[in-house]
Coordinates of C-alpha atoms and ligand atoms in Angstrom, one line a residue:
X348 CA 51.1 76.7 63.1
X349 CA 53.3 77.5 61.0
X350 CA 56.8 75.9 59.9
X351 CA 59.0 79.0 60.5
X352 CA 58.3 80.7 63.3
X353 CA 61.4 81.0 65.2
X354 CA 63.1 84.2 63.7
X355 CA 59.6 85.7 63.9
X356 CA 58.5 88.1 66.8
X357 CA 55.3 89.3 65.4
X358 CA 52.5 87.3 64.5
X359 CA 52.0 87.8 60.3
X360 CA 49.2 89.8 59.3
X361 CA 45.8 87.9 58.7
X362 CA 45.5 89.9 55.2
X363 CA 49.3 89.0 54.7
X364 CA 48.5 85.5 55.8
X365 CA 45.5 84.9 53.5
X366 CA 47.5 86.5 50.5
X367 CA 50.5 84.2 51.2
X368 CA 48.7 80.8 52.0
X369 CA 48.5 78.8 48.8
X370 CA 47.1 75.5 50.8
X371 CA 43.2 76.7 48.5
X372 CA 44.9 75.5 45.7
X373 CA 48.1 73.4 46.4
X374 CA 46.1 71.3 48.6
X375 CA 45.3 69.4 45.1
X376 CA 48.4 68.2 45.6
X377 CA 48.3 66.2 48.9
X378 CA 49.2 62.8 47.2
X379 CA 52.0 63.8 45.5
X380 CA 53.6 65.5 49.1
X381 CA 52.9 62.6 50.7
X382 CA 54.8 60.1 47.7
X383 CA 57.6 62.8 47.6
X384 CA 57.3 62.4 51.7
X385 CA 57.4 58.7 51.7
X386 CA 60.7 58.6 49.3
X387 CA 62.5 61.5 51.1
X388 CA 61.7 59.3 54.3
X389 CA 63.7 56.5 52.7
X390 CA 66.0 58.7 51.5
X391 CA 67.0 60.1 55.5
X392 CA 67.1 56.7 56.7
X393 CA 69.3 55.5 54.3
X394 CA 71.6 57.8 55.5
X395 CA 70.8 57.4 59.1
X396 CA 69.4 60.4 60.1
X397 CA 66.5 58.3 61.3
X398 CA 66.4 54.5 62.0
X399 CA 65.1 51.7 60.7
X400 CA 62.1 51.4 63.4
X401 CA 61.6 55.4 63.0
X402 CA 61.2 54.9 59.1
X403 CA 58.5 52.2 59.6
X404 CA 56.7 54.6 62.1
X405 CA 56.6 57.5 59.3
X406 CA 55.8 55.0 57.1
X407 CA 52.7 54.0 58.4
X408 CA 51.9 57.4 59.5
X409 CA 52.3 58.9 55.9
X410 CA 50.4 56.1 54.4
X411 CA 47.4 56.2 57.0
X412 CA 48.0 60.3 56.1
X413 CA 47.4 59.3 51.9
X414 CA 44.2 57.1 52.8
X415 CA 42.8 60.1 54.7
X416 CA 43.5 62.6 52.4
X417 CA 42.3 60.5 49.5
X418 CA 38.9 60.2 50.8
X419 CA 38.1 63.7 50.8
X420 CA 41.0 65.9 49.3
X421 CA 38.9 69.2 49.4
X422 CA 38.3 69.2 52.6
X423 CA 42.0 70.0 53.1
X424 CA 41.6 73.4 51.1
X425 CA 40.1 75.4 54.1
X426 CA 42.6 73.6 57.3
X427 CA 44.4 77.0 57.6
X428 CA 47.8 75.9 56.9
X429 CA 49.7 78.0 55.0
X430 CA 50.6 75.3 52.2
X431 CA 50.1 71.7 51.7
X432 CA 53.4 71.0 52.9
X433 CA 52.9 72.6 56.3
X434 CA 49.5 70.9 56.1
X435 CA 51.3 67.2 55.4
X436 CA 53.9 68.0 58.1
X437 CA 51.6 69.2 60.8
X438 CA 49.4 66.0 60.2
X439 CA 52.2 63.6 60.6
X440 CA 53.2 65.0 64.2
X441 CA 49.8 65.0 65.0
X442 CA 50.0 61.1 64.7
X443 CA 53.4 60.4 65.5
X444 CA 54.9 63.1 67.6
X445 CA 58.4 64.6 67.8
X446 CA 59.3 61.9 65.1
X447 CA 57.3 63.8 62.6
X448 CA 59.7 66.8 63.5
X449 CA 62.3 64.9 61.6
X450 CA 61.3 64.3 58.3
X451 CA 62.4 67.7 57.2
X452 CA 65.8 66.8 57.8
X453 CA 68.0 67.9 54.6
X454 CA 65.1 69.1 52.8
X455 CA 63.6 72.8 52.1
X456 CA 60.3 73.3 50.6
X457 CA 61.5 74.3 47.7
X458 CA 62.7 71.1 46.2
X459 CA 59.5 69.8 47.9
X460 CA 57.6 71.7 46.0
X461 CA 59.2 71.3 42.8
X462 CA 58.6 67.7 43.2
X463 CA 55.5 67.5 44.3
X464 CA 54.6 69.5 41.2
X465 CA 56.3 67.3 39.2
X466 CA 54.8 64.3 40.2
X467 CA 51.3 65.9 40.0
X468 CA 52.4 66.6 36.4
X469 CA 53.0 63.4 35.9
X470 CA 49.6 61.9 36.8
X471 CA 47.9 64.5 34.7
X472 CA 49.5 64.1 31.7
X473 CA 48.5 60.4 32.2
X474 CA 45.0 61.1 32.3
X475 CA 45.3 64.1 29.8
X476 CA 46.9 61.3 27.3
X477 CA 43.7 59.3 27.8
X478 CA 41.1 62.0 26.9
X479 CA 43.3 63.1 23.8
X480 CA 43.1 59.5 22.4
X481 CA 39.5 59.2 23.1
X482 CA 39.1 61.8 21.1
X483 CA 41.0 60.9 18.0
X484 CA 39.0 57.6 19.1
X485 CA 35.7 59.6 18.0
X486 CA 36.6 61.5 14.9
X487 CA 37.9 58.7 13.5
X488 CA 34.9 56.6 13.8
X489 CA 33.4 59.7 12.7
X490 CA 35.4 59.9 9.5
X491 CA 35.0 55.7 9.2
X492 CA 31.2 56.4 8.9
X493 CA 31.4 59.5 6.8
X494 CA 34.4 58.8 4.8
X495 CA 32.4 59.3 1.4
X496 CA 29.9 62.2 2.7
X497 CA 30.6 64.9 0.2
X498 CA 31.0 68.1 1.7
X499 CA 32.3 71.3 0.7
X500 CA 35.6 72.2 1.7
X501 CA 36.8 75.9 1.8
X502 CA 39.7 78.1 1.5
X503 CA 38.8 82.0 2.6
X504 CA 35.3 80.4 3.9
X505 CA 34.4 80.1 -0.3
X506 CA 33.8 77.3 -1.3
X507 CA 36.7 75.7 -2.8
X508 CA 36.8 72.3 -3.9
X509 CA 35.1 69.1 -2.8
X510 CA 36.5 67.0 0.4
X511 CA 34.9 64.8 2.6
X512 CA 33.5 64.5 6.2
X513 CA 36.0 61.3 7.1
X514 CA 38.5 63.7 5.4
X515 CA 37.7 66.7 7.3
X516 CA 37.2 64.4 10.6
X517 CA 40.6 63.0 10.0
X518 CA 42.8 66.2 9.9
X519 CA 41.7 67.2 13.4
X520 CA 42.8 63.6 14.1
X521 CA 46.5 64.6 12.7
X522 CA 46.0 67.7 15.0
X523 CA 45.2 66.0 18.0
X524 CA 47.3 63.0 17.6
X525 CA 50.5 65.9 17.4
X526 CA 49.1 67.0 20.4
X527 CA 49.3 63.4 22.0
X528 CA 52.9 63.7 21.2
X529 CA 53.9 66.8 21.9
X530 CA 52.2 65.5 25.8
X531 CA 54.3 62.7 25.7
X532 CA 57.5 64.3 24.9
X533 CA 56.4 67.1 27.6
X534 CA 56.5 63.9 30.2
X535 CA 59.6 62.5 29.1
X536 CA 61.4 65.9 29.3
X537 CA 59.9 66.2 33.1
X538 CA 60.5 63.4 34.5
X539 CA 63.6 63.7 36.9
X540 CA 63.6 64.6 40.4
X541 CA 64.9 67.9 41.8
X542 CA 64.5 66.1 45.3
X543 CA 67.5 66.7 47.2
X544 CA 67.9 69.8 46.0
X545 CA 67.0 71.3 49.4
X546 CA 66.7 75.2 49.2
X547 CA 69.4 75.8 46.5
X548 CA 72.1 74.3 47.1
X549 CA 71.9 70.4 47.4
X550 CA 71.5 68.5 50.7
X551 CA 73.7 68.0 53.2
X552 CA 73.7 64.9 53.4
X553 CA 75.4 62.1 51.2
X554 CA 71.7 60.9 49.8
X555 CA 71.6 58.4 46.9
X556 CA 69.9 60.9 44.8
X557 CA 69.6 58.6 41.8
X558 CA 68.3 55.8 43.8
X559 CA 65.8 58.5 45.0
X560 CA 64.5 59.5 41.8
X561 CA 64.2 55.8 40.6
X562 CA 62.2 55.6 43.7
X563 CA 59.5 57.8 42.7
X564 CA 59.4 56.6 39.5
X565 CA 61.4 59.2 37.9
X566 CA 63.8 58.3 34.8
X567 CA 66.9 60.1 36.6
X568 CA 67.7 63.0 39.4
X569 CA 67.9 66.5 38.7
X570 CA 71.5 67.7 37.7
X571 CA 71.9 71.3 39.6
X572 CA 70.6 71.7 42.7
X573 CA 70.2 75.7 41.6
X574 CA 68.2 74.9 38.7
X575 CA 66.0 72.0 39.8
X576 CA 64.2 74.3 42.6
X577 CA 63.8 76.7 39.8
X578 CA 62.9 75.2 36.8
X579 CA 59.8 75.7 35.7
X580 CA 59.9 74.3 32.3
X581 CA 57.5 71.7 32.3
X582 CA 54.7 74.3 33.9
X583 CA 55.1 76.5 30.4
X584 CA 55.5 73.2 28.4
X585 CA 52.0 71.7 29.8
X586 CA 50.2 75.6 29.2
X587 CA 52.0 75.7 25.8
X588 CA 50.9 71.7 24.7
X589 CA 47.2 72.6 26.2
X590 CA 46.9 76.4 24.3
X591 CA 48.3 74.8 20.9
X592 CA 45.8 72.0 21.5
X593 CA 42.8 74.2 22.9
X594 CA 43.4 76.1 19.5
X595 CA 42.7 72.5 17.7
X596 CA 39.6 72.2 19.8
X597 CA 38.8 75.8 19.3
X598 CA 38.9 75.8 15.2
X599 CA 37.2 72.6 15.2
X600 CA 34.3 73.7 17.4
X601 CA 34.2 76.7 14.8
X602 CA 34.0 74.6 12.1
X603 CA 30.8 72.7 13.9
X604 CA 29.2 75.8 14.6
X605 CA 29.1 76.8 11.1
X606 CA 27.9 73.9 10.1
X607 CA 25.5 73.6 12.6
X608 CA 24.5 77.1 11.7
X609 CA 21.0 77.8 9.7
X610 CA 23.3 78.9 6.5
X611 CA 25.2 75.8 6.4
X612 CA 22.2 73.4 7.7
X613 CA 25.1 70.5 7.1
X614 CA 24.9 68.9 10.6
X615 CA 22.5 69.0 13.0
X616 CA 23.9 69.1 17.1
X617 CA 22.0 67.1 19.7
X618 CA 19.3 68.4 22.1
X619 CA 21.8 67.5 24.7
X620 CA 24.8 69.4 23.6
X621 CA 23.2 72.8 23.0
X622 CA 20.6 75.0 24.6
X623 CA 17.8 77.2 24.5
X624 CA 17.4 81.2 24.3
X625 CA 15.0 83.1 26.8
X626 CA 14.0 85.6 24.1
X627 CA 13.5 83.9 21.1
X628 CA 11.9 80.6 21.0
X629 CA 13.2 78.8 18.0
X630 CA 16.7 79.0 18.7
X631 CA 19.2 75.9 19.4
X632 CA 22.6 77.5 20.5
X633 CA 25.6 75.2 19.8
X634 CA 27.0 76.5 23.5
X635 CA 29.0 73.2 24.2
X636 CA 30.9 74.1 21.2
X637 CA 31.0 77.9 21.9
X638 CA 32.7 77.3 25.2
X639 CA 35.1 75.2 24.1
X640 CA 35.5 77.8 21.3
X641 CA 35.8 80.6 24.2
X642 CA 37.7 78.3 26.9
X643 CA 41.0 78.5 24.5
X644 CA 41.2 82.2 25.8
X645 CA 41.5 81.4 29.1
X646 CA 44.3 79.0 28.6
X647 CA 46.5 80.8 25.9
X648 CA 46.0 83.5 28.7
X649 CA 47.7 81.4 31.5
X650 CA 50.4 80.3 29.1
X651 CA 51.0 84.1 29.1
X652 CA 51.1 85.4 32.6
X653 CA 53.1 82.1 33.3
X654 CA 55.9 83.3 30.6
X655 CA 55.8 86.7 31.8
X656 CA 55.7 85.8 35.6
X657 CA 58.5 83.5 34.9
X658 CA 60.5 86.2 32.7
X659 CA 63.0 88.0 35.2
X660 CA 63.0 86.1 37.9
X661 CA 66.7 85.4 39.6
X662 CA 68.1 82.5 40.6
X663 CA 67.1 80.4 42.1
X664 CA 63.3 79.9 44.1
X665 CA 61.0 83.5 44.7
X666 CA 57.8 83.4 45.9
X667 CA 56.4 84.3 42.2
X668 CA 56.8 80.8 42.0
X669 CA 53.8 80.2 43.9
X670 CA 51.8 81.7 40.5
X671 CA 52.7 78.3 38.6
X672 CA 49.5 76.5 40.2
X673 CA 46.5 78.2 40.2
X674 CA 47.1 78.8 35.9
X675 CA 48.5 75.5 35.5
X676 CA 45.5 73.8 37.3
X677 CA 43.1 75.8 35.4
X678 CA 45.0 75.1 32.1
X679 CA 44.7 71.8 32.5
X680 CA 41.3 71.1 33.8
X681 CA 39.2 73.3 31.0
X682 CA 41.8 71.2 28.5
X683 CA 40.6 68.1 30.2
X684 CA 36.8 69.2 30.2
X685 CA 36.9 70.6 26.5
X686 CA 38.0 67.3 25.1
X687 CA 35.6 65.7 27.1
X688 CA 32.8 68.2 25.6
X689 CA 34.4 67.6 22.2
X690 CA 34.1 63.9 22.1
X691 CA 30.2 64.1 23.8
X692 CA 28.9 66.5 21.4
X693 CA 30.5 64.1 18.0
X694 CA 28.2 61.1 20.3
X695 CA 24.9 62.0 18.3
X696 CA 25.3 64.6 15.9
X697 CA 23.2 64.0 13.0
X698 CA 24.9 65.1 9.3
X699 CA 22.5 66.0 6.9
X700 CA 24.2 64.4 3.2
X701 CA 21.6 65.9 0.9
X702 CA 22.5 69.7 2.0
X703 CA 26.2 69.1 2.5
X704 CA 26.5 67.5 -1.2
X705 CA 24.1 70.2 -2.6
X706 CA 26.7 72.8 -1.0
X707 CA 29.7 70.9 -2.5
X708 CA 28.3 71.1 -5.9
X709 CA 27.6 74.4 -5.5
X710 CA 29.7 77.5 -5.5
X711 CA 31.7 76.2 -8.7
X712 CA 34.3 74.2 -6.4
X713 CA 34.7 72.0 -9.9
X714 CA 36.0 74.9 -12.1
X715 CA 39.7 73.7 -11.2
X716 CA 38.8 70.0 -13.0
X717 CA 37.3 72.4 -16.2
X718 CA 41.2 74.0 -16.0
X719 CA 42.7 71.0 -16.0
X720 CA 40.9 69.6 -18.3
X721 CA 41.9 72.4 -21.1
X722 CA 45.4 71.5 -19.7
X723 CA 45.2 68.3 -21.3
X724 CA 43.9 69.3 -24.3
X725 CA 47.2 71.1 -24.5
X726 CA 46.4 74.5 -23.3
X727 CA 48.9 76.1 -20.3
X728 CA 47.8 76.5 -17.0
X729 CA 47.4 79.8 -17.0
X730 CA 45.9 80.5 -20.0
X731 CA 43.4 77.7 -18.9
X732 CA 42.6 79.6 -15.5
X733 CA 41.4 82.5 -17.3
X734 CA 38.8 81.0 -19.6
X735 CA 37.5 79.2 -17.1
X736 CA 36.8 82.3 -15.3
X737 CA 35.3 83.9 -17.9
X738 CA 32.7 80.7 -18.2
X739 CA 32.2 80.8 -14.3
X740 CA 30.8 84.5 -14.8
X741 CA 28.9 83.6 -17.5
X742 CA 27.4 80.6 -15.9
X743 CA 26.8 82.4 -12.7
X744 CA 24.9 85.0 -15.1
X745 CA 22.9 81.9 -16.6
X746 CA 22.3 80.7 -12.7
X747 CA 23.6 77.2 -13.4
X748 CA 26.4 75.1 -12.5
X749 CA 29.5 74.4 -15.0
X750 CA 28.1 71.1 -15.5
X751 CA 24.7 72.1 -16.6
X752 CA 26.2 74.4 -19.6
X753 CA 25.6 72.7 -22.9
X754 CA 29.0 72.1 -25.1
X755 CA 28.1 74.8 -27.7
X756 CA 28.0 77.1 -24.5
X757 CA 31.5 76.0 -23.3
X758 CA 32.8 76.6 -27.1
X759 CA 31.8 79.9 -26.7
X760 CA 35.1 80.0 -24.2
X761 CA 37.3 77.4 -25.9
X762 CA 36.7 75.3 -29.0
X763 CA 39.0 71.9 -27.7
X764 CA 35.8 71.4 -25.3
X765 CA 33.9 68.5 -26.3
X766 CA 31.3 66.1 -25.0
X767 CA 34.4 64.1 -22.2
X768 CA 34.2 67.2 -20.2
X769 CA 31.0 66.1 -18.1
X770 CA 32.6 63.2 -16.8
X771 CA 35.6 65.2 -15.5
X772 CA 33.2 67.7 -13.6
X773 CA 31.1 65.2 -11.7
X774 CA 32.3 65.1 -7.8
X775 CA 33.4 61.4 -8.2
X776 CA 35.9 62.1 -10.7
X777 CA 37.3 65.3 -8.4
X778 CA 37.7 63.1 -5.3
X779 CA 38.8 59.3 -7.3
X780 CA 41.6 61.8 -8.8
X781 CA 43.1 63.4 -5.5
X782 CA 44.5 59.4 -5.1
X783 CA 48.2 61.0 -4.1
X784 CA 48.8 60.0 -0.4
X785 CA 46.8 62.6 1.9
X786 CA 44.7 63.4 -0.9
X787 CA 41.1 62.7 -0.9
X788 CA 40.1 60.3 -2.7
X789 CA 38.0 57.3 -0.7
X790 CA 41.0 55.2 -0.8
X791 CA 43.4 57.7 0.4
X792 CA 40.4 58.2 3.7
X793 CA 40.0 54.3 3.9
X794 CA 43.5 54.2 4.6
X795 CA 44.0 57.1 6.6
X796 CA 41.2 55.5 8.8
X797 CA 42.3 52.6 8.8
X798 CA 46.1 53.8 10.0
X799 CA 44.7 55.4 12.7
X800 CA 42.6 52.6 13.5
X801 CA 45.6 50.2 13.9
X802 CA 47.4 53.1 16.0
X803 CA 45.3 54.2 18.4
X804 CA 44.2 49.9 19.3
X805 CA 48.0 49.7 20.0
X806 CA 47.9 52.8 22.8
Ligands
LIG304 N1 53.8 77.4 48.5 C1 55.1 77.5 47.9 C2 55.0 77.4 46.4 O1 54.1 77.0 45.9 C3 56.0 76.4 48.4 C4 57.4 76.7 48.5 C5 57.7 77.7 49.6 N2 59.0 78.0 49.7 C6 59.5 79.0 50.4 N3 60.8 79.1 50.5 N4 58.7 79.8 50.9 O2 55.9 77.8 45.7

C-alpha cells in the first residue's frame, strides 16, 4: 500500500513501480527513520497533536519496530513498499492501528528523508573515522619498524635520492590523517536537522525545532525550510572526502605493487593478500592491492554523476534526489573495505633490506651530495651540476657507482676533489644531513613517528 493513493485513480504501473521504489536500497536506512520517527513523535506531542498516552503507544511501537529491523535489516529490502518510509509507516499501523495514521502529522517525506540521510551519515562517518585511524595506526608502526630501511626514493619513477621506508610509510600517514580531518569537518558541517522542514515550506505547527535537533543529537536545526529538503551538500562532501582519499589508497597501492613487482623485488606481499594465475604457474598477483588501486574509479565516478545529477536541479526536492543513495552507499562501503584491505595487506608483508639498499645506492641518487660538495669547495651551484654530470656519464661508462671512482678519476672533472668526498657520498651522510624538520634524517622519522604515535593514542 502505498502512502498517496487518494488523488490516484489508476493503479501505477508495475515497471513504473519497480523504477520508482527505492526501499532495495533505502531500506539500509531503517534505523535512522525510525530515530527521526521517534523525535518527530516527540516533536507532535509536544505540540498536542497527539497525547501523552498516544506518544507512549508510538513509542513502544517504534522501538519494538527498531529491535525488529535490527535483527535482520535485509530482509526489509524485498517487503514491496515503495520506500523505507512507507515501509516504517506501514509497520507501525500494523501494530498499533489508526494511531500509526498520525505520526505523519506536519511532516512530508522530504524532510524525512533528508534526515534520515543525515543521520545515516552521521553513523558512517563514525565508523569511517575508525578505519582511517587504524590505518595511520598500521603505517606508522610500519614506518616505527622500518624507520632506517634504506630505500630508494624517486621523482619521474628514476631514482632520485635516498629516503626511507618509515619515511615513505609516514607520508601516506600525512595523507590519510588529512583525510581524517577533512571527515571530521564533513560531520561537523552536517550535523543540523532539516526536520520540520516538511515538504518545502516548514511545518505547520509551532514545533520546538531546536529542541528537536538537540534531540537527535544534532548540533542545531536547519535554517530554511527550502534548503534543508534540498541540500545535498554533505552527499558530495562524503564522495568528495572518499575519492580524494581512495586516490591516497590508490597511489599507495601503486607504490606496493611496484615494489612487490619482480623489478623492484623490495617487498614481498603475503600468500594471503594476493593470488594465483590459471595460465602461468609462477605468478603471485598483488590483486588486493590492484583492487583497491581500481576501486578509486568507481568512487571518483559516483562523486561525478552525484555533481552532475545535482547540477540543475530547482528548488527545492525532485525525485533526482532519490540518485544520492545508491552512489553514496557504494562510495562509502568500497572506501570502508579498501582501508580495510589496506591495513590487512601491511599485517605480514615481508621487506627485503638487502635489495631495497642495493637499489638506493644504485642509479647515482648520491650525485646531488658530489654537487654540493663542490659547492663548498666554493664552486656555484650550477656550475657544480654540470661537472657532476659529466662524471655520472663517465662512471656509468666505467659501470661503477660515484663512490667507487678513485680521486685521480674525479680530478679528471674538478681538481678541488680530494680524499673527504667519500664520506659525503655514503647513504648515512645523505640521510643524517636532511635533519631540517620533514626531512629524512632518522631523527626527523623518530619524531615524525613518535608525533603520530602520541596523536593517534589520544583519538
Ligand atoms: N525515496 C525518496 C528519496 O529517496 C523519498 C522522498 C520522496 N519524496 C517525495 N516527495 N516523493 O528521495
Amino acid at each position: 500500500m502505498a502512502l498517496w493513493g487518494g488523488r490516484f485513480t489508476q493503479e501505477a504501473d508495475a515497471r513504473f513501480k519497480s523504477f520508482n521504489d527505492s526501499l532495495v536500497f533505502d531500506y539500509r536506512m531503517a534505523k535512522e527513520d525510525i530515530e527521526g520517527s521517534i523525535g518527530w513523535a516527540k516533536a507532535i506531542a509536544s505540540v498536542n497533536i497527539i497525547s501523552a498516552e498516544e506518544l507512549e503507544k508510538l513509542l513502544k511501537a517504534l522501538n519494538e519496530l527498531l529491535a525488529e529491523v535490527e535483527k535482520d535489516p535485509h530482509s526489509i529490502a524485498h517487503a514491496g513498499y515503495e520506500d523505507i518510509h512507507s515501509y516504517v509507516e506501514a509497520r507501525l499501523i500494523e501494530k498499533v492501528g489508526d494511531l500509526g495514521k498520525k505520526l505523519h502529522t506536519g511532516r512530508s517525506r522530504n524532510d524525512q528523508v533528508a534526515t534520515d540521510l543525515k543521520l545515516w551519515c552521521r553513523a558512517q562517518v563514525a565508523i569511517l573515522l575508525k578505519s582511517i585511524t587504524g590505518l595511520e595506526k598500521t603505517l606508522v608502526d610500519f614506518a616505527d619498524i622500518n624507520f632506517d630501511t634504506v630505500i630508494p626514493g624517486y621523482t619521474h619513477l628514476q631514482r632520485a635520492q635516498p629516503v626511507t621506508f618509515g619515511h615513505w610509510a609516514m607520508a601516506y600517514v600525512e595523507m590519510f590523517d588529512r583525510d581524517y580531518r577533512r571527515l571530521s569537518n564533513c560531520l561537523e558541517l552536517l550535523n543540523t536537522c532539516p526536520l520540520g522542514s516538511a515538504a518545502l515550506a516548514g511545518t505547520a505547527y509551532p514545533i520546538d525545532r531546536e529542541a528537536l535537533a538537540k534531540d537527535l543529537g544534532f548540533s542545531r536545526a536547519t535554517r530554511n525550510s527550502l534548503d534543508s529538503v534540498s541540500d545535498r551538500d554533505h552527499v558530495l562532501e562524503l564522495l568528495s572526502c572518499s575519492s580524494i582519499s581512495m586516490v591516497h589508497l590508490a597511489r599507495m597501492a601503486e607504490d606496493i605493487i611496484f615494489y612487490n613487482s619482480g623489478e623492484s623485488g623490495f617487498i614481498e606481499l603475503s600468500d594471503r593478500v594476493t593470488s594465483g594465475s590459471s595460465l602461468m604457474p609462477q605468478k603471485k598477483n598483488p590483486d588486493a592491492c590492484e583492487l583497491i588501486r581500481g576501486k578509486s574509479g568507481r568512487v571518483i565516478g559516483s562523486l561525478m554523476g552525484m555533481l552532475t545529477t545535482l547540477k540543475g536541479l530547482p528548488l527545492a526536492y525532485n525525485k533526482d534526489m532519490q540518485e544520492d543513495k545508491e552512489g553514496l552507499f557504494d562510495a562509502l562501503d568500497t572506501w570502508h573495505d579498501c582501508l580495510d584491505m589496506a591495513c590487512l595487506v601491511f599485517e605480514d608483508i615481508k621487506v627485503n633490506k638487502e635489495r631495497t639498499l642495493a637499489a638506493a645506492k644504485g642509479g647515482y641518487s648520491n650525485a646531488t651530495e658530489l654537487a654540493d660538495y663542490l659547492v663548498s669547495k666554493g664552486i656555484p651551484f650550477r656550475e657544480a651540476h654540470h661537472i657532476v654530470g659529466e662524471a655520472v656519464v663517465y662512471a656509468i661508462k666505467q659501470g661503477k657507482p660515484l663512490e667507487d671512482l678513485t680521486v685521480e678519476e674525479f680530478r679528471q672533472f674538478n681538481d678541488r676533489i680530494s680524499d673527504d668526498v667519500y664520506p659525503i657520498l655514503t647513504i648515512e651522510s645523505i640521510l643524517k644531513k636532511r635533519c631540517a624538520k620533514g626531512g629524512v634524517s632518522l631523527e626527523q622519522i623518530r619524531s615524525a613517528v613518535d608525533f603520530m604515535k602520541n596523536e593517534l593514542s589520544a583519538r
